[in-house]
Coordinates of C-alpha atoms and ligand atoms in Angstrom, one line a residue:
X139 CA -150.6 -86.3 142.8
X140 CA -150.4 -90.0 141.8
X141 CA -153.0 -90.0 139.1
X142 CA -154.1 -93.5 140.7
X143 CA -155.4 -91.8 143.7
X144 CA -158.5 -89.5 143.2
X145 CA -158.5 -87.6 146.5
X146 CA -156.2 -87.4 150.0
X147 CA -158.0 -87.5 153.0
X148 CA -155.1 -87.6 155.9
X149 CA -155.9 -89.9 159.1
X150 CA -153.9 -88.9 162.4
X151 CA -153.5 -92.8 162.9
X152 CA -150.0 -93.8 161.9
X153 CA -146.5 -93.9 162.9
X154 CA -143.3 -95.0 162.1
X155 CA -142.7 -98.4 160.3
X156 CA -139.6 -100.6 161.8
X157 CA -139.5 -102.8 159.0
X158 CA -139.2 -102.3 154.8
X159 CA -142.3 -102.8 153.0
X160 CA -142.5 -106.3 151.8
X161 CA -146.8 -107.1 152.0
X162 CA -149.9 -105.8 150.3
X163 CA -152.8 -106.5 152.7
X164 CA -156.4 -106.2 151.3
X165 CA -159.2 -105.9 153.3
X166 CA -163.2 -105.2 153.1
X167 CA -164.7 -102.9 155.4
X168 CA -168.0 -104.3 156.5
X169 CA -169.3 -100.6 156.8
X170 CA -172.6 -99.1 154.9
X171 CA -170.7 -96.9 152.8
X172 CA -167.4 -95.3 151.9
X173 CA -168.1 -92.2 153.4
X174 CA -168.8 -93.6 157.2
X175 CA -165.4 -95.8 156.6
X176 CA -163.4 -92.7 155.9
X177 CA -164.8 -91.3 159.2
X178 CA -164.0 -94.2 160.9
X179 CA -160.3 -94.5 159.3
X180 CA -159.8 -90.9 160.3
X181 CA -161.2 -91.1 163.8
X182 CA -158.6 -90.8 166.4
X183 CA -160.8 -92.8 169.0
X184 CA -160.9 -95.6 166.5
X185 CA -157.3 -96.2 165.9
X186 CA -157.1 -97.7 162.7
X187 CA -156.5 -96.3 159.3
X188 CA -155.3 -98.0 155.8
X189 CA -153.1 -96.4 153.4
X190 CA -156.0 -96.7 150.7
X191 CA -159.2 -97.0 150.6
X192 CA -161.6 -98.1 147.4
X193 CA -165.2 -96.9 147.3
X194 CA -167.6 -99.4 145.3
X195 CA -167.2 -96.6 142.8
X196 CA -163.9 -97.1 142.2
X197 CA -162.8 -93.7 143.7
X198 CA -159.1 -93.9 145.6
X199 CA -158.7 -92.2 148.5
X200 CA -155.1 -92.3 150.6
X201 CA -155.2 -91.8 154.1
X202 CA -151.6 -92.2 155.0
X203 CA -148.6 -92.0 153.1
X204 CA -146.7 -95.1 152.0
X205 CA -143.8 -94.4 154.2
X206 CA -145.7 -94.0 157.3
X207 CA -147.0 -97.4 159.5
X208 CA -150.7 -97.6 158.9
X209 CA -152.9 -99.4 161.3
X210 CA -155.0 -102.1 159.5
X211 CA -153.5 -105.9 160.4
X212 CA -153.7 -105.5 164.3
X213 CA -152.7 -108.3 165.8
X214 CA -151.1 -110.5 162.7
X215 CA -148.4 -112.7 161.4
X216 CA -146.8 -113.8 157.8
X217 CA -144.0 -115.8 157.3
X218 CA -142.0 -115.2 160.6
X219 CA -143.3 -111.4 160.6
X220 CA -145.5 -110.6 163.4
X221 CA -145.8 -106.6 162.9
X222 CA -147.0 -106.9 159.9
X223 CA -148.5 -103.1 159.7
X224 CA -144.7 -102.3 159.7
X225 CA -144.5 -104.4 156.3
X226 CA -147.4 -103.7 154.6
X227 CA -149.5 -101.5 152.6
X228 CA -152.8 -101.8 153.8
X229 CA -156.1 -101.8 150.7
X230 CA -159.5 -101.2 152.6
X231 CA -161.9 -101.6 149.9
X232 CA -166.0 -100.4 150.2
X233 CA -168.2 -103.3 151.1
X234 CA -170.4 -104.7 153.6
X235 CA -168.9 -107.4 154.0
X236 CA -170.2 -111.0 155.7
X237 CA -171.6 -108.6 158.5
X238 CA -173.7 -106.6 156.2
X239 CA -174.6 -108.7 153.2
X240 CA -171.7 -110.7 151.4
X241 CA -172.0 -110.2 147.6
X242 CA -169.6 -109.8 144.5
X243 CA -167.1 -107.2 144.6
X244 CA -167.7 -104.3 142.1
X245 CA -166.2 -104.4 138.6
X246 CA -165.2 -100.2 139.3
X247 CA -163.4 -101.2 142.6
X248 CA -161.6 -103.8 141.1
X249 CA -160.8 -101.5 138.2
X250 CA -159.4 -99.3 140.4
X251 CA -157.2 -102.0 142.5
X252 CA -155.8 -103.5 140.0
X253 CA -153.4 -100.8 138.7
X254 CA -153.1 -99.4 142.6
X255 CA -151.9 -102.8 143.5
X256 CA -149.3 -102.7 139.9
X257 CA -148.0 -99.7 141.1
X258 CA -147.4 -100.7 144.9
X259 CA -145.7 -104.1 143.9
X260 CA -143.6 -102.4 141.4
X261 CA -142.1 -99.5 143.9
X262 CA -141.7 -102.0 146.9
X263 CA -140.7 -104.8 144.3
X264 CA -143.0 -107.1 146.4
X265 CA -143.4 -110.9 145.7
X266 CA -146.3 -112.1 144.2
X267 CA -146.9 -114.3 147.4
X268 CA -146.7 -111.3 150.3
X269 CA -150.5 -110.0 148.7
X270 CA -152.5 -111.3 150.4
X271 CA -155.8 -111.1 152.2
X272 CA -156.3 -109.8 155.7
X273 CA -157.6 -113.5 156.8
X274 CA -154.3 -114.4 155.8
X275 CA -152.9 -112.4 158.2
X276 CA -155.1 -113.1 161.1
X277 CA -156.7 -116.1 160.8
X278 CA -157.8 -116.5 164.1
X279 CA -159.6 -113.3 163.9
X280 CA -160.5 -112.3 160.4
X281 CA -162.5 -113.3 157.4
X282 CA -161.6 -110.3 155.0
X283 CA -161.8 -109.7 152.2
X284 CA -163.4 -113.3 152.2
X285 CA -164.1 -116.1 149.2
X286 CA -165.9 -113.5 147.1
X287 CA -162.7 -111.7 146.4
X288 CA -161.4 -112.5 142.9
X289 CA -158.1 -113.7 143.7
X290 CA -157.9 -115.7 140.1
X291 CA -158.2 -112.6 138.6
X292 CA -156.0 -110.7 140.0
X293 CA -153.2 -113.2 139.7
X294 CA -153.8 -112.8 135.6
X295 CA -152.0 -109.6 136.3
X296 CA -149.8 -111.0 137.8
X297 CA -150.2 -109.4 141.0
X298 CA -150.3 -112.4 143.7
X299 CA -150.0 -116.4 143.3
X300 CA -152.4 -117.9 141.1
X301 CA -154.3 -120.8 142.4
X302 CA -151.8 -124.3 141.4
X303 CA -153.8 -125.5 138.5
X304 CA -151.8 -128.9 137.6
X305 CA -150.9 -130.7 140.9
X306 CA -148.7 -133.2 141.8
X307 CA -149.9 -136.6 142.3
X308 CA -149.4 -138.2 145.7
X309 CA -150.2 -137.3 149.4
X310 CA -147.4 -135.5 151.3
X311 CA -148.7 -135.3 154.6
X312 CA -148.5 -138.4 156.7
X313 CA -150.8 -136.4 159.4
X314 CA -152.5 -133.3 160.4
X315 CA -149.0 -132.6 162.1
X316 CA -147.1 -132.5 158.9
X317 CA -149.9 -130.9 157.3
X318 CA -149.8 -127.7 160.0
X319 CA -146.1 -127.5 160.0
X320 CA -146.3 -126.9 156.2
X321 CA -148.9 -124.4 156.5
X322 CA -147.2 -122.3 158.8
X323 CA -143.9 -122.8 156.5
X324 CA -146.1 -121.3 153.6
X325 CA -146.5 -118.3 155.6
X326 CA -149.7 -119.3 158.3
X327 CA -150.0 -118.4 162.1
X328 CA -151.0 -122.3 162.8
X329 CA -151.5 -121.2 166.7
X330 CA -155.7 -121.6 166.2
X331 CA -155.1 -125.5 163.8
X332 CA -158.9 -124.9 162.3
X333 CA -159.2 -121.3 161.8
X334 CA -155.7 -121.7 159.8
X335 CA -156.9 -124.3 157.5
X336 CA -160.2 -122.5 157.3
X337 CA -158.2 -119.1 156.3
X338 CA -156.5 -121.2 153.9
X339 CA -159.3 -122.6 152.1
X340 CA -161.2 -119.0 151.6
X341 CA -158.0 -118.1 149.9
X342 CA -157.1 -121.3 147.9
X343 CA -160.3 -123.3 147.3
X344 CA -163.2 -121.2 148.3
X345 CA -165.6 -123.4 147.2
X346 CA -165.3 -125.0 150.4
X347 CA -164.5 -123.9 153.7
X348 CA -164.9 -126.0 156.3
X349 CA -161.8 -126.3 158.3
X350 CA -161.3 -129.6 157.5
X351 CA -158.2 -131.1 155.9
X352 CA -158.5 -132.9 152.8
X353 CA -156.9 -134.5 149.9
X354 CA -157.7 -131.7 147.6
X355 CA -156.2 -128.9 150.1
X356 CA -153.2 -131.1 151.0
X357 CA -152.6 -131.2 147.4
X358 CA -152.7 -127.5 146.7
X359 CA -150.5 -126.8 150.0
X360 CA -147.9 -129.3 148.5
X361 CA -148.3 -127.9 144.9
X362 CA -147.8 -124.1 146.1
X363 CA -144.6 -125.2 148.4
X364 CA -143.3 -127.3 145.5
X365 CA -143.8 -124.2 143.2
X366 CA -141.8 -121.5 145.7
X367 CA -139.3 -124.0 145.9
X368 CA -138.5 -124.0 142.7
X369 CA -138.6 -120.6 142.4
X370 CA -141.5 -120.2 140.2
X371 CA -143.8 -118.7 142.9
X372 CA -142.2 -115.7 144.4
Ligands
LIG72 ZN1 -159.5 -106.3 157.6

């Protein structure tokens, strides 16, 4: 067994993907425990499963192989993808979530992601900016994992785009307009305009989300377009 994963517990809901793997997708569960999200991600009335699972713990449990479509984004979209359980490995980690009680992400469970996620990006040869955060994904929808989740930290590894630290001086956006076509160029479904620049700023500036466009987030937008154009940011 991959000595990453500590124990297998199979779900019966997968089925074939139609598309390479390209995307890690995390996600939080918003249950009270591991155990009662491993029911539910086996539960065929359910319908939904991840590949992986992370108890607060830090234990690893895989529910469905790699090869086989998982069904964790529902209805989604990423940079022109709109089955995007057909492109990703999906991370379900242990935690109650905004539902439940939002807090801090466990120092075990991110022990445990960080060298799951190495090893996913590594076989699939993923780019850095295809992990990303179920809210991403569905931003009309979703708040998972939510601003609590260390993204600064896991791109120190390496393992998805840093937040730009140096940006560019000057506005680029003439209007909201301009502003939405870029975020849906970055990757964004821009169909709901507020819950898109919402999703963007509880991945990009979490210390406030608001929906509202601003200099600061029209400035990061710019910066992390600038930076894929150039190749730096794949
Ligand atoms: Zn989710």
């Amino acid at each position: 067994m991959d000595e990453l994963v500590h124990r297998e517990r199979p779900s019966p809901n997968f089925n074939e993907r139609t598309l390479p793997v390209s995307m890690v997708v995390i996600h939080y569960t918003e249950m009270e425990s591991a155990e009662a999200a491993l029911e539910r991600l086996c539960d065929p009335e359910a319908g939904v499963s991840a590949h992986y699972l992370i108890s607060e713990a830090g234990e690893v449990t895989r529910l469905v192989p790699e090869d086989k479509r998982a069904w964790h984004a529902g209805a989604s979209y990423w940079r022109g993808h709109k089955d995007v359980n057909s492109a990703s490995i999906g991370i379900e980690l242990d935690h109650p979530g905004h539902a439940l009680g939002y807090r801090d992400f466990s120092e075990a469970q991110f022990a445990a992601l960080v060298p799951l996620v190495a090893r996913i990006v590594k076989d699939h040869d993923i780019p850095r900016a295809n992990v990303v955060g179920h809210s991403d994904v569905a931003p009309a929808r979703k708040i998972d994992p939510g601003e609590l989740f260390p993204w600064d930290r896991l791109a120190e590894y390496g393992l998805c785009l840093p937040r730009p630290e140096k940006l560019e001086l000057g506005d680029p956006f003439d209007n909201d307009g301009a502003f939405y076509l870029a975020l849906e160029r970055f990757g964004y479904d821009v169909t709901d305009g507020r819950k898109a620049v919402e999703a963007f700023q509880r991945r990009w500036r979490p210390e406030r989300i608001d929906g509202e466009i601003d200099g600061q987030i029209r400035a990061i937008l710019f910066q992390l377009l600038l930076d894929r154009d150039r190749g730096h940011a794949r």
